[in-house]
CSV table of C-alpha atoms in Angstrom, one decimal:
chain,number,residue,atom,x,y,z
A,1,MET,CA,14.9,-119.0,-13.2
A,2,LYS,CA,11.8,-118.3,-11.1
A,3,PHE,CA,12.2,-115.6,-8.4
A,4,SER,CA,9.6,-114.6,-5.9
A,5,ILE,CA,9.6,-112.2,-2.9
A,6,GLU,CA,7.8,-113.6,0.1
A,7,SER,CA,8.3,-110.8,2.6
A,8,THR,CA,9.9,-107.5,3.2
A,9,ALA,CA,11.2,-105.9,6.4
A,10,PRO,CA,9.7,-102.6,7.6
A,11,SER,CA,12.0,-99.5,7.5
A,12,THR,CA,14.7,-101.5,5.5
A,13,ASN,CA,15.1,-102.9,2.1
A,14,ALA,CA,15.6,-106.4,3.4
A,15,ARG,CA,13.5,-109.1,1.8
A,16,ALA,CA,12.9,-112.8,2.1
A,17,ALA,CA,12.6,-114.5,-1.2
A,18,SER,CA,13.5,-117.6,-3.2
A,19,PHE,CA,14.7,-118.6,-6.6
A,20,THR,CA,14.4,-121.9,-8.4
A,21,THR,CA,16.9,-123.6,-10.6
A,22,ASP,CA,16.8,-127.0,-12.3
A,23,HIS,CA,18.9,-128.3,-9.4
A,24,GLY,CA,16.6,-127.0,-6.6
A,25,THR,CA,15.2,-124.0,-4.9
A,26,VAL,CA,17.3,-121.5,-2.8
A,27,GLN,CA,15.7,-119.4,-0.1
A,28,THR,CA,17.2,-116.0,0.3
A,29,PRO,CA,19.0,-114.1,1.8
A,30,ILE,CA,21.6,-116.8,1.3
A,31,PHE,CA,25.3,-117.2,1.9
A,32,MET,CA,27.1,-119.4,-0.6
A,33,PRO,CA,30.2,-121.4,0.5
A,34,VAL,CA,33.1,-121.0,-1.9
A,35,GLY,CA,34.3,-124.2,-3.6
A,36,THR,CA,36.9,-122.7,-5.9
A,37,VAL,CA,38.2,-125.9,-7.5
A,38,GLY,CA,35.2,-128.1,-6.9
A,39,SER,CA,35.7,-128.4,-3.1
A,40,VAL,CA,34.9,-126.3,-0.1
A,41,LYS,CA,38.3,-126.6,1.7
A,42,GLY,CA,38.3,-129.0,4.6
A,43,VAL,CA,34.5,-129.8,4.4
A,44,HIS,CA,32.9,-133.0,3.1
A,45,PHE,CA,29.8,-132.6,0.9
A,46,ARG,CA,27.9,-134.7,3.5
A,47,GLU,CA,28.6,-132.0,6.1
A,48,LEU,CA,27.7,-129.2,3.6
A,49,ARG,CA,24.4,-130.9,2.9
A,50,ASP,CA,23.3,-132.3,6.2
A,51,ASP,CA,25.0,-130.2,8.9
A,52,ILE,CA,25.7,-126.9,7.3
A,53,ASN,CA,22.7,-127.1,5.0
A,54,ALA,CA,24.3,-125.2,2.1
A,55,GLN,CA,21.7,-124.6,-0.5
A,56,ILE,CA,24.1,-123.5,-3.2
A,57,ILE,CA,27.9,-123.4,-3.6
A,58,LEU,CA,30.4,-121.7,-5.9
A,59,GLY,CA,33.0,-122.8,-8.3
A,60,ASN,CA,35.6,-120.7,-10.0
A,61,THR,CA,35.9,-120.7,-13.8
A,62,TYR,CA,39.5,-119.7,-14.0
A,63,HIS,CA,40.7,-122.4,-11.6
A,64,LEU,CA,38.4,-125.2,-13.0
A,65,TYR,CA,39.5,-124.3,-16.5
A,66,LEU,CA,43.1,-124.9,-15.5
A,67,ARG,CA,42.5,-127.9,-13.4
A,68,PRO,CA,41.0,-130.4,-13.8
A,69,GLY,CA,40.3,-128.9,-17.3
A,70,LEU,CA,37.3,-128.8,-19.6
A,71,ASP,CA,37.8,-132.2,-21.2
A,72,ILE,CA,37.5,-134.0,-17.8
A,73,LEU,CA,34.5,-131.9,-16.7
A,74,HIS,CA,32.7,-132.5,-20.0
A,75,GLN,CA,33.4,-136.3,-19.9
A,76,ALA,CA,32.1,-136.4,-16.3
A,77,GLY,CA,28.8,-134.7,-17.4
A,78,GLY,CA,29.6,-131.3,-15.8
A,79,LEU,CA,30.7,-130.1,-12.4
A,80,HIS,CA,27.7,-131.4,-10.5
A,81,LYS,CA,28.3,-135.0,-11.5
A,82,PHE,CA,32.1,-134.6,-11.3
A,83,ILE,CA,32.0,-133.6,-7.6
A,84,GLY,CA,28.8,-135.4,-6.6
A,85,TRP,CA,26.8,-132.2,-5.6
A,86,GLU,CA,23.2,-132.3,-6.6
A,87,ARG,CA,22.2,-128.8,-5.5
A,88,PRO,CA,22.7,-125.5,-7.4
A,89,ILE,CA,26.1,-124.2,-8.3
A,90,LEU,CA,27.2,-120.7,-9.3
A,91,THR,CA,30.5,-120.1,-11.2
A,92,ASP,CA,32.5,-116.9,-11.0
A,93,SER,CA,33.7,-115.9,-14.5
A,94,GLY,CA,37.4,-115.4,-13.6
A,95,GLY,CA,36.8,-111.7,-13.4
A,96,PHE,CA,38.1,-111.5,-9.8
A,97,GLN,CA,41.3,-113.1,-11.0
A,98,VAL,CA,41.7,-110.0,-13.2
A,99,PHE,CA,42.1,-108.2,-9.9
A,100,SER,CA,43.7,-110.8,-7.6
A,101,LEU,CA,46.3,-112.1,-10.2
A,102,SER,CA,47.2,-108.6,-11.6
A,103,ALA,CA,50.9,-109.5,-11.7
A,104,ASN,CA,50.0,-112.5,-14.0
A,105,ARG,CA,47.6,-110.9,-16.4
A,106,ARG,CA,47.3,-108.4,-19.2
A,107,LEU,CA,44.1,-106.7,-20.3
A,108,GLU,CA,43.2,-106.1,-23.9
A,109,GLU,CA,40.0,-105.2,-25.7
A,110,GLU,CA,39.7,-108.8,-26.8
A,111,GLY,CA,39.9,-110.1,-23.2
A,112,ALA,CA,42.3,-110.9,-20.4
A,113,TRP,CA,45.5,-112.8,-20.8
A,114,PHE,CA,46.5,-114.9,-17.8
A,115,LYS,CA,49.7,-116.6,-17.0
A,116,SER,CA,48.8,-119.8,-15.2
A,117,HIS,CA,49.8,-119.9,-11.6
A,118,ILE,CA,50.4,-123.7,-12.0
A,119,ASP,CA,52.8,-124.0,-14.9
A,120,GLY,CA,53.2,-120.5,-16.3
A,121,SER,CA,51.3,-121.2,-19.6
A,122,LYS,CA,49.4,-118.3,-21.1
A,123,HIS,CA,45.6,-118.3,-21.6
A,124,LEU,CA,43.2,-115.8,-23.1
A,125,PHE,CA,39.8,-115.3,-21.4
A,126,THR,CA,37.3,-113.5,-23.7
A,127,PRO,CA,33.7,-112.8,-22.9
A,128,GLU,CA,32.6,-115.3,-25.4
A,129,GLY,CA,35.1,-117.9,-24.3
A,130,VAL,CA,34.1,-117.6,-20.7
A,131,VAL,CA,30.5,-118.3,-21.6
A,132,ASP,CA,31.6,-121.4,-23.5
A,133,ILE,CA,33.8,-122.5,-20.5
A,134,GLU,CA,30.9,-122.0,-18.0
A,135,ARG,CA,28.6,-123.9,-20.3
A,136,THR,CA,31.0,-126.8,-20.1
A,137,ILE,CA,31.4,-126.5,-16.3
A,138,GLY,CA,27.6,-126.6,-16.2
A,139,ALA,CA,26.8,-124.1,-13.4
A,140,ASP,CA,23.2,-123.2,-12.8
A,141,ILE,CA,24.3,-119.5,-12.6
A,142,MET,CA,27.1,-118.2,-14.8
A,143,MET,CA,28.7,-114.8,-14.3
A,144,ALA,CA,29.8,-112.4,-17.0
A,145,LEU,CA,33.4,-111.7,-17.5
A,146,ASP,CA,34.3,-108.3,-16.0
A,147,GLU,CA,37.2,-106.3,-14.8
A,148,CYS,CA,37.3,-105.8,-11.0
A,149,PRO,CA,39.2,-102.5,-10.4
A,150,PRO,CA,40.8,-101.9,-7.0
A,151,GLY,CA,38.7,-100.1,-4.5
A,152,THR,CA,41.2,-97.2,-4.4
A,153,ALA,CA,41.2,-96.7,-8.2
A,154,ASP,CA,41.1,-93.1,-9.4
A,155,ARG,CA,38.1,-92.0,-11.5
A,156,ASP,CA,39.8,-92.1,-14.8
A,157,TYR,CA,40.8,-95.8,-14.3
A,158,ALA,CA,37.3,-96.6,-13.0
A,159,ARG,CA,35.7,-95.0,-16.1
A,160,LYS,CA,37.8,-96.9,-18.5
A,161,SER,CA,37.4,-100.1,-16.6
A,162,LEU,CA,33.6,-99.8,-16.5
A,163,ASP,CA,33.5,-99.1,-20.2
A,164,LEU,CA,35.6,-102.2,-20.9
A,165,THR,CA,33.3,-104.3,-18.6
A,166,MET,CA,30.2,-103.1,-20.4
A,167,ARG,CA,31.7,-103.9,-23.9
A,168,TRP,CA,32.6,-107.3,-22.6
A,169,LEU,CA,29.1,-107.7,-21.3
A,170,ASP,CA,27.6,-107.0,-24.7
A,171,ARG,CA,29.7,-109.7,-26.2
A,172,GLY,CA,29.2,-112.2,-23.5
A,173,TRP,CA,25.4,-111.7,-23.5
A,174,LYS,CA,25.3,-112.2,-27.2
A,175,ARG,CA,27.2,-115.5,-26.9
A,176,TYR,CA,24.9,-116.6,-24.0
A,177,LYS,CA,21.8,-116.0,-26.0
A,178,GLU,CA,23.0,-117.9,-29.0
A,179,THR,CA,24.1,-121.0,-27.1
A,180,GLU,CA,22.5,-123.5,-24.8
A,181,GLY,CA,23.5,-125.7,-21.9
A,182,ARG,CA,25.4,-128.9,-22.6
A,183,TYR,CA,23.7,-131.2,-20.1
A,184,GLY,CA,20.0,-130.7,-20.6
A,185,TYR,CA,19.2,-128.1,-17.9
A,186,TYR,CA,18.8,-124.3,-17.9
A,187,GLN,CA,21.7,-122.0,-17.0
A,188,SER,CA,21.2,-118.3,-16.0
A,189,TYR,CA,23.7,-115.6,-16.8
A,190,PHE,CA,24.2,-112.6,-14.4
A,191,PRO,CA,25.7,-109.3,-15.5
A,192,ILE,CA,27.9,-107.5,-13.0
A,193,VAL,CA,27.7,-103.9,-11.9
A,194,GLN,CA,31.1,-102.2,-11.6
A,195,GLY,CA,32.0,-98.5,-11.1
A,196,CYS,CA,34.3,-98.6,-8.1
A,197,VAL,CA,33.3,-96.0,-5.4
A,198,TYR,CA,31.9,-93.4,-7.8
A,199,PRO,CA,28.1,-93.1,-7.4
A,200,ASP,CA,27.5,-91.8,-10.9
A,201,LEU,CA,29.4,-94.6,-12.5
A,202,ARG,CA,27.6,-97.2,-10.3
A,203,SER,CA,24.2,-95.7,-11.3
A,204,GLU,CA,25.1,-95.7,-15.0
A,205,ALA,CA,26.3,-99.3,-14.8
A,206,ALA,CA,23.2,-100.4,-12.8
A,207,ARG,CA,20.9,-98.8,-15.4
A,208,ARG,CA,22.7,-100.4,-18.3
A,209,VAL,CA,22.8,-103.8,-16.6
A,210,ALA,CA,19.1,-103.7,-15.8
A,211,GLU,CA,18.3,-103.2,-19.5
A,212,TYR,CA,19.5,-106.8,-20.3
A,213,GLY,CA,16.6,-108.3,-18.4
A,214,ALA,CA,18.8,-111.0,-17.0
A,215,ASP,CA,17.6,-113.6,-14.5
A,216,GLY,CA,19.6,-111.9,-11.8
A,217,ASN,CA,22.3,-109.2,-11.4
A,218,ALA,CA,25.5,-109.0,-9.4
A,219,ILE,CA,27.3,-106.2,-7.7
A,220,GLY,CA,31.1,-106.6,-8.0
A,221,GLY,CA,34.2,-104.6,-7.2
A,222,LEU,CA,33.5,-104.1,-3.5
A,223,ALA,CA,35.4,-105.2,-0.5
A,224,VAL,CA,38.6,-104.7,-2.5
A,225,GLY,CA,40.2,-102.0,-0.5
A,226,GLU,CA,37.6,-99.2,-0.3
A,227,PRO,CA,36.3,-98.0,3.1
A,228,VAL,CA,33.4,-100.1,4.4
A,229,GLU,CA,31.0,-97.1,4.5
A,230,ALA,CA,31.8,-96.6,0.8
A,231,MET,CA,30.9,-100.2,0.1
A,232,TYR,CA,27.5,-99.7,1.9
A,233,ASP,CA,26.9,-96.5,0.0
A,234,MET,CA,27.5,-98.2,-3.4
A,235,ILE,CA,25.2,-101.0,-2.5
A,236,GLU,CA,22.4,-98.5,-1.8
A,237,VAL,CA,23.1,-96.6,-5.0
A,238,VAL,CA,23.0,-99.8,-7.1
A,239,ASN,CA,20.0,-101.4,-5.4
A,240,GLU,CA,17.8,-98.3,-6.0
A,241,ILE,CA,18.2,-99.0,-9.7
A,242,LEU,CA,18.5,-102.8,-10.2
A,243,PRO,CA,15.1,-104.6,-10.8
A,244,GLN,CA,13.2,-105.4,-7.6
A,245,ASP,CA,11.9,-108.7,-9.2
A,246,ARG,CA,15.3,-110.3,-9.7
A,247,PRO,CA,17.9,-111.6,-7.2
A,248,ARG,CA,20.8,-109.4,-6.4
A,249,TYR,CA,24.2,-111.0,-5.7
A,250,LEU,CA,26.9,-109.1,-3.8
A,251,MET,CA,30.2,-110.7,-4.8
A,252,GLY,CA,32.9,-111.6,-2.3
A,253,VAL,CA,31.5,-110.1,0.9
A,254,GLY,CA,32.3,-110.6,3.7
A,255,THR,CA,32.2,-110.4,7.5
A,256,PRO,CA,29.1,-111.3,9.4
A,257,ALA,CA,28.4,-107.6,9.9
A,258,ASN,CA,28.9,-106.9,6.2
A,259,ILE,CA,26.4,-109.6,5.4
A,260,LEU,CA,23.8,-108.2,7.7
A,261,GLU,CA,24.3,-104.6,6.4
A,262,ALA,CA,24.0,-105.9,2.8
A,263,ILE,CA,20.8,-107.7,3.6
A,264,ASP,CA,19.4,-104.6,5.1
A,265,ARG,CA,20.2,-102.8,1.8
A,266,GLY,CA,18.3,-105.3,-0.3
A,267,VAL,CA,21.0,-107.9,-1.2
A,268,ASP,CA,19.8,-111.5,-1.6
A,269,MET,CA,23.0,-113.5,-2.3
A,270,MET,CA,26.5,-113.3,-0.9
A,271,ASP,CA,29.7,-115.4,-0.9
A,272,CYS,CA,33.2,-115.1,0.7
A,273,VAL,CA,36.2,-117.3,1.5
A,274,MET,CA,36.4,-115.7,5.0
A,275,PRO,CA,34.6,-118.4,6.9
A,276,THR,CA,37.0,-121.1,5.7
A,277,ARG,CA,40.1,-119.1,5.2
A,278,ASN,CA,39.9,-117.3,8.5
A,279,GLY,CA,38.8,-120.5,10.2
A,280,ARG,CA,41.9,-122.4,9.0
A,281,ASN,CA,43.9,-119.7,10.7
A,282,GLY,CA,42.2,-120.0,14.0
A,283,MET,CA,39.4,-117.4,13.8
A,284,ILE,CA,36.0,-118.6,15.0
A,285,PHE,CA,32.9,-116.5,14.3
A,286,THR,CA,30.1,-117.0,16.9
A,287,ARG,CA,26.8,-115.4,17.9
A,288,ASN,CA,28.5,-113.7,20.8
A,289,GLY,CA,31.6,-112.5,18.9
A,290,ILE,CA,34.9,-113.5,17.4
A,291,MET,CA,37.5,-115.9,19.0
A,292,ASN,CA,41.1,-116.3,18.1
A,293,MET,CA,41.6,-119.9,19.1
A,294,ARG,CA,45.4,-119.6,19.5
A,295,ASN,CA,44.9,-117.2,22.4
A,296,ARG,CA,46.2,-118.5,25.8
A,297,LYS,CA,42.8,-117.6,27.4
A,298,TRP,CA,41.1,-120.7,25.8
A,299,ALA,CA,43.7,-123.2,27.0
A,300,GLU,CA,41.7,-124.2,30.1
A,301,ASP,CA,38.2,-123.3,28.9
A,302,TYR,CA,36.4,-126.7,28.7
A,303,SER,CA,33.1,-125.2,27.7
A,304,PRO,CA,31.6,-126.1,24.3
A,305,LEU,CA,33.1,-124.3,21.4
A,306,ASP,CA,29.8,-122.4,20.9
A,307,ALA,CA,27.1,-123.8,23.3
A,308,GLY,CA,23.9,-124.3,21.4
A,309,GLY,CA,25.6,-123.3,18.2
A,310,PRO,CA,24.4,-124.2,14.7
A,311,SER,CA,26.8,-127.1,14.1
A,312,PHE,CA,27.4,-130.5,15.7
A,313,VAL,CA,31.1,-129.5,16.3
A,314,ASP,CA,29.9,-126.7,18.7
A,315,GLU,CA,28.8,-129.2,21.4
A,316,VAL,CA,31.2,-132.0,20.7
A,317,TYR,CA,34.5,-130.0,21.0
A,318,SER,CA,35.6,-127.7,23.8
A,319,LYS,CA,37.4,-124.4,23.3
A,320,ALA,CA,40.5,-125.9,25.1
A,321,TYR,CA,40.6,-128.9,22.8
A,322,VAL,CA,40.2,-126.8,19.6
A,323,ARG,CA,43.0,-124.5,20.8
A,324,HIS,CA,45.2,-127.5,21.5
A,325,LEU,CA,44.6,-128.7,18.0
A,326,PHE,CA,45.6,-125.3,16.5
A,327,VAL,CA,48.8,-124.9,18.5
A,328,SER,CA,49.6,-128.5,17.6
A,329,SER,CA,49.1,-127.7,13.9
A,330,GLU,CA,46.5,-130.6,13.6
A,331,LEU,CA,44.5,-130.7,10.4
A,332,LEU,CA,41.4,-131.4,12.5
A,333,ALA,CA,41.5,-127.9,13.9
A,334,MET,CA,41.1,-126.4,10.5
A,335,GLN,CA,38.3,-128.8,9.6
A,336,ILE,CA,36.4,-128.1,12.9
A,337,ALA,CA,36.8,-124.3,12.4
A,338,SER,CA,35.6,-124.4,8.8
A,339,ILE,CA,32.5,-126.5,9.6
A,340,HIS,CA,31.6,-124.2,12.5
A,341,ASN,CA,32.1,-121.0,10.6
A,342,LEU,CA,30.2,-122.1,7.6
A,343,ALA,CA,27.4,-123.4,9.8
A,344,PHE,CA,27.4,-120.0,11.6
A,345,TYR,CA,27.2,-118.0,8.4
A,346,LEU,CA,24.3,-120.1,7.1
A,347,TRP,CA,22.6,-119.8,10.5
A,348,LEU,CA,23.0,-116.1,10.4
A,349,VAL,CA,21.2,-115.7,7.0
A,350,ARG,CA,18.5,-118.1,8.0
A,351,GLU,CA,17.9,-116.0,11.2
A,352,ALA,CA,17.9,-112.9,9.1
A,353,ARG,CA,15.2,-114.4,6.8
A,354,ARG,CA,13.1,-115.4,9.9
A,355,HIS,CA,13.2,-111.9,11.3
A,356,ILE,CA,12.4,-110.4,8.0
A,357,VAL,CA,9.3,-112.6,7.9
A,358,ASP,CA,8.5,-111.9,11.5
A,359,GLY,CA,8.8,-108.1,10.9
A,360,ASP,CA,11.5,-107.3,13.5
A,361,PHE,CA,14.5,-107.5,11.3
A,362,ALA,CA,15.7,-103.9,11.9
A,363,SER,CA,15.9,-104.3,15.7
A,364,TRP,CA,17.3,-107.8,15.5
A,365,LYS,CA,20.0,-106.7,13.0
A,366,ALA,CA,21.1,-103.8,15.2
A,367,SER,CA,21.7,-106.0,18.2
A,368,MET,CA,23.3,-108.8,16.1
A,369,VAL,CA,25.8,-106.5,14.4
A,370,GLU,CA,26.9,-105.4,17.9
A,371,SER,CA,27.3,-109.0,19.0
A,372,VAL,CA,29.1,-110.5,16.0
A,373,THR,CA,31.7,-107.7,15.9
A,374,ARG,CA,32.7,-108.2,19.5
A,375,ARG,CA,36.2,-109.6,20.2
A,376,LEU,CA,36.1,-112.3,22.8
């Protein structure tokens, strides 16, 4: 992976950069739509490419391992060919499922035992096995297996969790270095910095992660129940230590304001299900604030969904029509909202990049955070 910083923003740690994979170049800061099982819910790849202009998407190792399964993905030639997506892909390792599926998993030194949410069958995810799975999936960027502790975890739990994550990283890195991709292109492997909300644990983890010299590094275990200011503090602690010349990926974050604050603190890559999940439930993010499309106030508002917005749906459909679709439980409502929200998130990071290059990111960000957090 080639990474280059093109510009930095005065009085902040924000930077405009790019990294290149064998499936294309990604300009940062970047938001990555989540395609858990090989699809971004409710959105065609044509729209992701041509309207939303997603440069890279995510898949989830745990879910893809269970369905469609590794045999099918290997026979297809990897996830890119299976889903018809020619641009870069990143795969989570299943580490977040250690957190989100806590009722269906058991942690051991060897790895994480999962009880399938589909049929109840049991599966062991080891650091080595996850590398093998991600090799078969064929993502351009593979994540290390980690434990993601709750944001409210006490220090003793966070200490033990971090130690386990680092031992798993040692094993996963070894397997990564002794294996190669299965489809003729290069795959990167990103370690993940954990440590909950404890600055000394985060600092220790960041130093140890930096020693691997990986193509990029991730910050995990945030936006999982801790106060938002604690999240921002941990980003600052970690980014003071992680290498400047490698991309930094903040996992599973977040709101438009979270994204802007993360960019301000030196984050390059982000992902979150919020644009599509909240969109399917009637929440629309815009440049002027947040709309709940089920509210009665939109019933007779025939103005465009977001006049001059970043997506074709913003001019084609009125607020009144989109509200009508939601209260009528029409599938089109969820599709329109998902397309709009993803287009808005991608517009937001492109604008952030433009203002970093132009040198006025700090003032632009301050006004934009105020705008995007407003309830309309």
